[in-house]
Amino acid sequence: MPLYEYIPIDPEVGCRYCRNGFELFQKISDTPASTCPECHGNVKKTVSLCRAAIAETSEESVQIEKQLKHYEKQEMYSHAAELADTHSEKTNDHGLKTRAKENYKKAGYDISD
Ligand SMILES: [Zn+2]
């Protein structure tokens, strides 16, 4: 579930609760809050990208890791390589990139660095 951060539209009128931003866990489908629950001042949504990304990535990484192990065990190296490759692009994960290369090599691809 993404974590949304709300900040007052006008920081001058924000209360102690919202002035420095407050966070709400919401479903993507939830209507975004438009006012501060404390002072009812107008607020706007800013997604706290880094925290949302970390939460989602770590969960996703566990899944990827599981899938990778499965492929490697089954000696489906090209599958493993592709999965690791795609995911390493997305997450900038160098460990995965290396793993993709290893798997490409095992799969018989000629990978140059
Ligand atoms: Zn407020």
PDB file of C-alpha atoms and ligand atoms in Angstrom:
ATOM      1  CA  MET A   1       0.000   0.000   0.000  1.00  0.00           C
ATOM      2  CA  PRO A   2       1.516   3.309  -1.000  1.00  0.00           C
ATOM      3  CA  LEU A   3       2.265   5.913   1.566  1.00  0.00           C
ATOM      4  CA  TYR A   4       1.087   9.373   0.647  1.00  0.00           C
ATOM      5  CA  GLU A   5       2.404  12.515   2.070  1.00  0.00           C
ATOM      6  CA  TYR A   6       0.216  15.578   2.305  1.00  0.00           C
ATOM      7  CA  ILE A   7       1.420  19.097   2.669  1.00  0.00           C
ATOM      8  CA  PRO A   8      -0.616  22.265   3.124  1.00  0.00           C
ATOM      9  CA  ILE A   9      -1.213  24.206  -0.065  1.00  0.00           C
ATOM     10  CA  ASP A  10      -0.408  27.319   1.896  1.00  0.00           C
ATOM     11  CA  PRO A  11       2.192  26.457   4.538  1.00  0.00           C
ATOM     12  CA  GLU A  12       1.394  29.712   6.335  1.00  0.00           C
ATOM     13  CA  VAL A  13      -2.048  28.470   7.352  1.00  0.00           C
ATOM     14  CA  GLY A  14      -1.082  24.911   8.255  1.00  0.00           C
ATOM     15  CA  CYS A  15      -1.424  23.696  11.823  1.00  0.00           C
ATOM     16  CA  ARG A  16       1.213  21.879  13.830  1.00  0.00           C
ATOM     17  CA  TYR A  17       0.009  18.584  12.435  1.00  0.00           C
ATOM     18  CA  CYS A  18       0.156  19.364   8.754  1.00  0.00           C
ATOM     19  CA  ARG A  19       2.666  22.185   8.446  1.00  0.00           C
ATOM     20  CA  ASN A  20       5.606  19.870   7.897  1.00  0.00           C
ATOM     21  CA  GLY A  21       3.583  17.331   6.029  1.00  0.00           C
ATOM     22  CA  PHE A  22       1.727  14.305   7.316  1.00  0.00           C
ATOM     23  CA  GLU A  23       1.496  10.835   5.958  1.00  0.00           C
ATOM     24  CA  LEU A  24      -1.423   8.586   5.168  1.00  0.00           C
ATOM     25  CA  PHE A  25      -1.497   5.021   4.002  1.00  0.00           C
ATOM     26  CA  GLN A  26      -4.063   4.796   1.241  1.00  0.00           C
ATOM     27  CA  LYS A  27      -5.092   2.482  -1.474  1.00  0.00           C
ATOM     28  CA  ILE A  28      -4.494   3.774  -4.972  1.00  0.00           C
ATOM     29  CA  SER A  29      -8.262   3.711  -5.442  1.00  0.00           C
ATOM     30  CA  ASP A  30      -8.971   5.796  -2.331  1.00  0.00           C
ATOM     31  CA  THR A  31     -10.041   9.357  -2.835  1.00  0.00           C
ATOM     32  CA  PRO A  32      -7.120  11.504  -1.836  1.00  0.00           C
ATOM     33  CA  ALA A  33      -7.607  13.660   1.224  1.00  0.00           C
ATOM     34  CA  SER A  34      -7.978  17.304   0.386  1.00  0.00           C
ATOM     35  CA  THR A  35      -8.021  18.761   3.850  1.00  0.00           C
ATOM     36  CA  CYS A  36      -5.991  18.349   7.011  1.00  0.00           C
ATOM     37  CA  PRO A  37      -7.817  16.162   9.567  1.00  0.00           C
ATOM     38  CA  GLU A  38      -6.755  18.552  12.321  1.00  0.00           C
ATOM     39  CA  CYS A  39      -7.271  22.078  11.019  1.00  0.00           C
ATOM     40  CA  HIS A  40      -9.230  21.315   7.835  1.00  0.00           C
ATOM     41  CA  GLY A  41      -6.905  23.508   5.850  1.00  0.00           C
ATOM     42  CA  ASN A  42      -6.440  22.608   2.213  1.00  0.00           C
ATOM     43  CA  VAL A  43      -3.694  20.143   1.565  1.00  0.00           C
ATOM     44  CA  LYS A  44      -2.196  18.601  -1.524  1.00  0.00           C
ATOM     45  CA  LYS A  45      -0.826  15.178  -2.059  1.00  0.00           C
ATOM     46  CA  THR A  46       2.805  14.451  -2.654  1.00  0.00           C
ATOM     47  CA  VAL A  47       3.700  10.808  -2.946  1.00  0.00           C
ATOM     48  CA  SER A  48       6.604   9.963  -0.703  1.00  0.00           C
ATOM     49  CA  LEU A  49       8.292   8.178  -3.506  1.00  0.00           C
ATOM     50  CA  CYS A  50      11.267   6.797  -1.737  1.00  0.00           C
ATOM     51  CA  ARG A  51       9.325   5.132   1.051  1.00  0.00           C
ATOM     52  CA  ALA A  52       6.688   3.754  -1.286  1.00  0.00           C
ATOM     53  CA  ALA A  53       9.379   2.510  -3.621  1.00  0.00           C
ATOM     54  CA  ILE A  54      11.322   0.796  -0.865  1.00  0.00           C
ATOM     55  CA  ALA A  55       8.249  -0.952   0.466  1.00  0.00           C
ATOM     56  CA  GLU A  56       7.159  -2.166  -2.919  1.00  0.00           C
ATOM     57  CA  THR A  57      10.608  -3.045  -4.150  1.00  0.00           C
ATOM     58  CA  SER A  58      11.550  -5.166  -1.186  1.00  0.00           C
ATOM     59  CA  GLU A  59       8.352  -7.167  -1.490  1.00  0.00           C
ATOM     60  CA  GLU A  60       8.821  -7.496  -5.207  1.00  0.00           C
ATOM     61  CA  SER A  61      12.452  -8.465  -4.752  1.00  0.00           C
ATOM     62  CA  VAL A  62      11.466 -11.369  -2.552  1.00  0.00           C
ATOM     63  CA  GLN A  63       9.205 -12.618  -5.314  1.00  0.00           C
ATOM     64  CA  ILE A  64      11.885 -12.134  -7.953  1.00  0.00           C
ATOM     65  CA  GLU A  65      14.425 -13.900  -5.790  1.00  0.00           C
ATOM     66  CA  LYS A  66      12.102 -16.862  -5.379  1.00  0.00           C
ATOM     67  CA  GLN A  67      11.450 -17.019  -9.095  1.00  0.00           C
ATOM     68  CA  LEU A  68      15.139 -16.718  -9.905  1.00  0.00           C
ATOM     69  CA  LYS A  69      16.056 -19.558  -7.576  1.00  0.00           C
ATOM     70  CA  HIS A  70      13.388 -21.651  -9.190  1.00  0.00           C
ATOM     71  CA  TYR A  71      14.698 -20.965 -12.691  1.00  0.00           C
ATOM     72  CA  GLU A  72      18.295 -21.586 -11.661  1.00  0.00           C
ATOM     73  CA  LYS A  73      17.376 -24.844  -9.989  1.00  0.00           C
ATOM     74  CA  GLN A  74      15.536 -25.944 -13.092  1.00  0.00           C
ATOM     75  CA  GLU A  75      18.544 -24.817 -15.143  1.00  0.00           C
ATOM     76  CA  MET A  76      16.325 -22.404 -17.021  1.00  0.00           C
ATOM     77  CA  TYR A  77      19.181 -19.977 -17.265  1.00  0.00           C
ATOM     78  CA  SER A  78      17.841 -17.815 -20.059  1.00  0.00           C
ATOM     79  CA  HIS A  79      14.645 -17.278 -18.082  1.00  0.00           C
ATOM     80  CA  ALA A  80      16.628 -16.467 -14.967  1.00  0.00           C
ATOM     81  CA  ALA A  81      18.877 -14.136 -16.910  1.00  0.00           C
ATOM     82  CA  GLU A  82      16.019 -12.257 -18.464  1.00  0.00           C
ATOM     83  CA  LEU A  83      14.208 -11.892 -15.182  1.00  0.00           C
ATOM     84  CA  ALA A  84      17.311 -10.703 -13.363  1.00  0.00           C
ATOM     85  CA  ASP A  85      18.172  -8.408 -16.237  1.00  0.00           C
ATOM     86  CA  THR A  86      14.761  -6.762 -16.413  1.00  0.00           C
ATOM     87  CA  HIS A  87      14.576  -6.372 -12.675  1.00  0.00           C
ATOM     88  CA  SER A  88      18.099  -5.006 -12.344  1.00  0.00           C
ATOM     89  CA  GLU A  89      17.251  -2.297 -14.879  1.00  0.00           C
ATOM     90  CA  LYS A  90      14.236  -1.359 -12.850  1.00  0.00           C
ATOM     91  CA  THR A  91      15.894  -1.303  -9.467  1.00  0.00           C
ATOM     92  CA  ASN A  92      19.448  -0.432 -10.431  1.00  0.00           C
ATOM     93  CA  ASP A  93      20.522  -3.519  -8.566  1.00  0.00           C
ATOM     94  CA  HIS A  94      24.104  -4.363  -9.484  1.00  0.00           C
ATOM     95  CA  GLY A  95      23.986  -7.739  -7.792  1.00  0.00           C
ATOM     96  CA  LEU A  96      21.109  -8.725 -10.026  1.00  0.00           C
ATOM     97  CA  LYS A  97      22.895  -7.383 -13.074  1.00  0.00           C
ATOM     98  CA  THR A  98      25.858  -9.634 -12.321  1.00  0.00           C
ATOM     99  CA  ARG A  99      23.531 -12.519 -11.774  1.00  0.00           C
ATOM    100  CA  ALA A 100      21.848 -11.831 -15.093  1.00  0.00           C
ATOM    101  CA  LYS A 101      25.238 -11.974 -16.818  1.00  0.00           C
ATOM    102  CA  GLU A 102      26.157 -15.223 -15.119  1.00  0.00           C
ATOM    103  CA  ASN A 103      22.880 -16.734 -16.159  1.00  0.00           C
ATOM    104  CA  TYR A 104      23.226 -15.476 -19.708  1.00  0.00           C
ATOM    105  CA  LYS A 105      26.624 -17.155 -19.853  1.00  0.00           C
ATOM    106  CA  LYS A 106      25.221 -20.389 -18.457  1.00  0.00           C
ATOM    107  CA  ALA A 107      22.428 -20.177 -20.991  1.00  0.00           C
ATOM    108  CA  GLY A 108      25.089 -20.050 -23.685  1.00  0.00           C
ATOM    109  CA  TYR A 109      24.831 -16.395 -24.623  1.00  0.00           C
ATOM    110  CA  ASP A 110      27.981 -14.523 -25.409  1.00  0.00           C
ATOM    111  CA  ILE A 111      27.841 -11.548 -23.079  1.00  0.00           C
ATOM    112  CA  SER A 112      30.593  -8.991 -23.197  1.00  0.00           C
ATOM    113  CA  ASP A 113      30.984  -6.530 -20.366  1.00  0.00           C
TER     114      ASP A 113
HETATM  115 ZN    ZN B   1      -3.564  21.154   9.650  1.00  0.00          ZN
END
